Coordinates of C-alpha atoms in Angstrom, one line a residue:
S811 CA -38.5 -100.1 -273.3
H812 CA -34.9 -100.8 -272.3
G813 CA -33.0 -101.7 -269.4
V814 CA -30.8 -99.0 -270.1
W815 CA -30.9 -96.0 -271.5
T816 CA -28.2 -94.4 -273.9
L817 CA -27.0 -90.7 -273.0
G818 CA -29.3 -89.9 -276.7
E819 CA -31.9 -91.0 -275.1
V820 CA -31.7 -89.5 -272.0
I821 CA -31.8 -86.4 -273.9
C822 CA -34.4 -86.9 -276.0
R823 CA -36.7 -87.9 -273.2
T824 CA -35.5 -85.3 -271.2
T825 CA -36.2 -82.9 -274.1
M826 CA -39.3 -84.2 -274.3
K827 CA -40.5 -83.9 -270.7
C828 CA -39.6 -80.5 -270.0
K829 CA -41.7 -79.5 -273.8
L830 CA -44.6 -81.2 -272.4
K831 CA -44.5 -78.6 -269.4
L832 CA -44.4 -75.4 -272.1
T833 CA -47.4 -73.5 -271.7
S834 CA -48.8 -73.2 -275.5
K835 CA -47.0 -69.9 -276.4
G836 CA -43.6 -71.6 -274.6
A837 CA -43.9 -74.2 -277.4
H838 CA -44.1 -71.6 -280.2
M839 CA -41.1 -70.7 -278.8
F840 CA -39.4 -73.6 -278.1
D841 CA -39.8 -74.2 -282.2
A842 CA -39.1 -70.7 -283.6
H843 CA -35.7 -71.6 -281.6
A844 CA -34.9 -75.2 -282.5
V845 CA -32.7 -74.2 -285.6
A846 CA -31.5 -77.2 -287.2
L847 CA -27.6 -77.0 -287.1
G848 CA -25.5 -80.0 -288.6
P849 CA -22.3 -80.9 -286.7
Q850 CA -20.2 -78.4 -288.4
G851 CA -22.5 -75.6 -287.5
M852 CA -22.4 -76.4 -283.5
L853 CA -18.8 -76.9 -283.4
V854 CA -18.7 -72.9 -284.7
I855 CA -21.2 -72.1 -281.9
N856 CA -19.3 -74.4 -279.3
I857 CA -15.7 -72.7 -279.6
A858 CA -17.7 -69.1 -280.3
M859 CA -19.3 -69.6 -276.8
L860 CA -15.6 -71.1 -274.9
S861 CA -13.9 -68.2 -276.7
L862 CA -16.6 -65.7 -274.8
I863 CA -15.8 -67.8 -271.6
G864 CA -12.1 -67.6 -271.6
W865 CA -12.2 -64.0 -272.3
A866 CA -14.5 -63.5 -269.3
L867 CA -12.6 -65.1 -267.3
W868 CA -9.5 -63.9 -268.6
R869 CA -11.3 -60.2 -267.8
A870 CA -12.0 -61.4 -264.5
E871 CA -8.3 -62.7 -263.8
Q872 CA -7.0 -59.2 -264.2
K873 CA -9.1 -58.1 -261.6
L874 CA -7.7 -60.7 -258.7
S875 CA -5.0 -59.7 -256.5
S876 CA -1.5 -61.7 -256.5
G877 CA -1.6 -64.8 -254.4
S878 CA -4.9 -65.5 -255.4
E879 CA -4.3 -69.5 -256.2
L880 CA -7.3 -70.9 -255.1
I881 CA -9.9 -68.2 -256.9
L882 CA -7.7 -68.9 -260.0
L883 CA -7.9 -72.8 -260.1
V884 CA -11.6 -72.2 -259.6
L885 CA -11.5 -70.0 -262.6
L886 CA -9.3 -72.3 -264.4
G887 CA -11.6 -75.4 -263.5
A888 CA -14.3 -73.1 -264.7
F889 CA -12.4 -73.2 -268.4
A890 CA -11.5 -76.6 -268.4
V891 CA -15.1 -78.5 -267.6
S892 CA -16.5 -75.5 -270.3
G893 CA -13.7 -76.6 -272.7
R894 CA -14.8 -80.4 -272.3
I895 CA -18.4 -79.8 -272.6
L896 CA -17.8 -77.5 -275.8
L897 CA -15.3 -79.8 -277.5
D898 CA -17.1 -83.1 -277.1
P899 CA -18.1 -83.4 -281.0
I900 CA -14.0 -83.5 -281.3
P901 CA -13.3 -87.3 -280.2
N902 CA -11.0 -87.0 -277.0
V903 CA -9.8 -83.7 -277.7
Q904 CA -10.3 -81.3 -274.9
P905 CA -8.1 -78.7 -272.8
V906 CA -8.0 -80.6 -269.3
T907 CA -4.6 -82.6 -269.7
V908 CA -2.8 -79.5 -270.7
I909 CA -4.1 -77.3 -267.9
V910 CA -3.9 -79.7 -265.0
L911 CA -0.4 -80.4 -265.8
L912 CA 0.2 -76.7 -266.1
A913 CA -1.4 -76.5 -262.7
G914 CA 0.8 -79.3 -261.5
I915 CA 3.8 -77.3 -262.0
H916 CA 3.1 -73.8 -261.1
F917 CA 0.5 -74.9 -257.8
G918 CA 2.4 -78.4 -257.1
A919 CA 0.7 -81.6 -256.6
P920 CA -2.2 -81.2 -253.6
R921 CA -3.8 -78.4 -256.1
S922 CA -3.7 -79.9 -259.3
V923 CA -4.9 -83.3 -257.3
A924 CA -8.2 -81.1 -256.4
L925 CA -9.0 -79.4 -259.5
A926 CA -8.4 -83.1 -261.6
A927 CA -10.9 -84.3 -259.3
A928 CA -12.9 -81.9 -260.0
V929 CA -13.4 -81.1 -263.2
A930 CA -13.9 -84.5 -264.1
L931 CA -16.8 -84.9 -261.7
C932 CA -18.6 -81.7 -262.6
S933 CA -18.0 -82.0 -266.5
N934 CA -19.3 -85.3 -266.2
M935 CA -22.4 -84.7 -264.3
L936 CA -23.5 -83.2 -267.9
L937 CA -21.5 -86.1 -269.9
G938 CA -22.1 -88.8 -268.2
H939 CA -21.4 -89.5 -264.5
G940 CA -20.1 -93.4 -263.5
L941 CA -17.4 -95.3 -262.5
W942 CA -15.1 -94.1 -265.4
S943 CA -15.2 -90.6 -263.3
L944 CA -13.2 -92.1 -260.7
Y945 CA -10.5 -93.5 -263.2
Q946 CA -10.9 -89.9 -265.2
A947 CA -10.1 -88.3 -261.8
V948 CA -6.9 -90.5 -261.1
G949 CA -5.5 -90.1 -264.2
W950 CA -5.9 -86.5 -265.0
S951 CA -4.4 -86.3 -261.1
A952 CA -1.2 -88.3 -262.1
V953 CA -0.8 -85.8 -265.0
G954 CA -0.7 -83.1 -262.3
I955 CA 1.4 -85.1 -260.1
A956 CA 4.2 -85.7 -262.7
G957 CA 3.2 -82.0 -263.8
A958 CA 4.7 -81.0 -260.4
A959 CA 7.4 -83.6 -260.5
L960 CA 9.1 -82.7 -263.4
S961 CA 8.6 -78.5 -262.4
N962 CA 12.3 -77.6 -262.4
R963 CA 12.3 -78.9 -265.8
L964 CA 9.8 -77.4 -267.6
Y965 CA 9.8 -74.5 -265.8
V966 CA 13.6 -72.8 -266.2
N967 CA 14.5 -69.4 -265.7
G968 CA 10.4 -67.9 -265.6
R969 CA 10.2 -69.5 -269.1
M970 CA 8.0 -72.4 -270.4
M971 CA 10.1 -74.9 -272.0
I972 CA 7.4 -75.9 -274.7
P973 CA 9.4 -78.8 -276.6
A974 CA 9.6 -80.5 -273.6
L975 CA 5.7 -79.6 -272.2
A976 CA 4.2 -80.6 -275.6
G977 CA 6.2 -84.0 -275.5
L978 CA 4.9 -84.6 -272.0
A979 CA 1.5 -83.3 -272.4
A980 CA 1.5 -86.3 -275.6
V981 CA 2.8 -88.6 -273.4
S982 CA 0.3 -87.7 -270.6
A983 CA -2.6 -88.0 -273.3
L984 CA -1.3 -92.0 -273.3
A985 CA -1.1 -92.1 -270.0
F986 CA -4.5 -91.2 -269.3
D987 CA -6.2 -93.1 -271.9
W988 CA -4.7 -96.1 -270.6
I989 CA -5.1 -95.6 -267.1
V990 CA -9.4 -94.6 -268.1
S991 CA -9.6 -97.3 -269.9
L992 CA -9.0 -99.7 -267.0
S993 CA -12.3 -99.0 -265.9
A994 CA -13.6 -101.6 -268.6
L995 CA -12.0 -104.4 -266.8
H996 CA -15.0 -104.5 -264.6
S997 CA -17.0 -106.0 -267.1
L998 CA -14.6 -107.1 -270.3
S999 CA -12.1 -109.9 -270.3
S1000 CA -8.8 -109.2 -270.3
E1001 CA -8.5 -110.8 -273.9
V1002 CA -11.4 -108.8 -275.0
F1003 CA -10.0 -106.1 -273.3
L1004 CA -6.7 -105.7 -275.3
V1005 CA -8.6 -105.1 -278.7
Y1006 CA -10.5 -102.8 -276.7
L1007 CA -7.1 -100.8 -276.2
M1008 CA -6.1 -101.6 -279.7
A1009 CA -9.7 -100.1 -281.2
G1010 CA -9.0 -97.0 -279.2
I1011 CA -5.5 -95.9 -280.7
P1012 CA -6.5 -93.7 -283.3
Y1013 CA -8.6 -91.9 -280.6
D1014 CA -5.5 -91.8 -278.4
L1015 CA -3.5 -90.3 -280.9
L1016 CA -5.9 -87.2 -281.2
H1017 CA -6.0 -86.5 -277.8
A1018 CA -2.5 -86.0 -278.0
V1019 CA -2.2 -83.9 -281.4
G1020 CA -4.7 -82.1 -279.4
N1021 CA -2.7 -82.0 -276.5
V1022 CA 0.1 -80.5 -278.2
V1023 CA -2.1 -77.9 -280.2
F1024 CA -3.9 -77.1 -276.8
V1025 CA 0.3 -76.5 -275.6
A1026 CA 1.2 -74.0 -278.3
W1027 CA -2.2 -72.0 -277.9
L1028 CA -2.2 -72.0 -274.0
A1029 CA 0.9 -72.9 -272.5
N1030 CA 2.5 -69.3 -272.1
P1031 CA -0.8 -67.1 -271.6
L1032 CA -1.8 -69.3 -268.7
S1033 CA 1.5 -69.7 -267.4
E1034 CA 2.2 -65.8 -267.1
V1035 CA -1.5 -66.0 -265.7
M1036 CA -0.4 -68.6 -262.9
T1037 CA 2.9 -67.2 -261.9
R1038 CA 0.9 -64.0 -261.3
H1039 CA -0.9 -65.9 -258.6
I1040 CA 1.4 -68.1 -256.7
T1041 CA 1.8 -67.6 -253.2
P1042 CA 5.2 -66.4 -251.9
P1043 CA 6.7 -69.5 -249.7
T1044 CA 7.3 -69.2 -246.1
P1045 CA 10.8 -69.8 -245.2
M1046 CA 10.7 -73.3 -243.9
A1047 CA 9.4 -74.4 -248.0
V1048 CA 12.1 -72.2 -249.3
R1049 CA 14.7 -74.7 -247.9
D1050 CA 13.0 -77.8 -250.0
P1051 CA 11.2 -76.3 -253.0
V1052 CA 10.8 -78.8 -255.1
S1053 CA 9.2 -81.1 -252.0
S1054 CA 6.9 -78.3 -251.6
R1055 CA 5.1 -79.2 -255.0
V1056 CA 4.7 -82.7 -254.8

């Protein structure tokens, strides 16, 4: 009846379509497992699943040899995608921004940009893919580039400067949200766009606060993991370590 389906309608119609394909025995199984949970219950389950994924990826990382940057980036991408999807019930709170920022600090701009684009694309395949995906990829890429450019100030003498990183993570949340908001200009006038930006400020602040929490929780352990897998620089790269990251 509608020209464009909402995400909820798509999920509902897809679920019904899948249910119609079940056998009578399968249908009984579907009903038996369809336990109604409230938002809080689902959030608890999602956090438990994310913790399980994080533990499994950490165990996998323990078996990697040093210098396995690309494999580690795949593991980080899997955790970032899982975190974004599973924490979706909390508005604008997800670990992607902080993970991409840390990747920029340790692995440089090119790898963090690749990670940012891959996470945006893969997670949006489930959350909803469209024009905004490009702006999200650009926004997270900008975060990774900022981390690479400021790496010498954020990671000093083998230590992560947590207060400075938390501040940059909060600013990155606002910058990312405003970059993504630019996608609305394709359908909104400039006057309405300003109202749109103002209405989104509470969600921007949620993103910023969430990033600070993720920095406090993830920065040091992820930094230690990333440091173990940084490929030793070539002699030419040693001459200009900053430019090699950017």
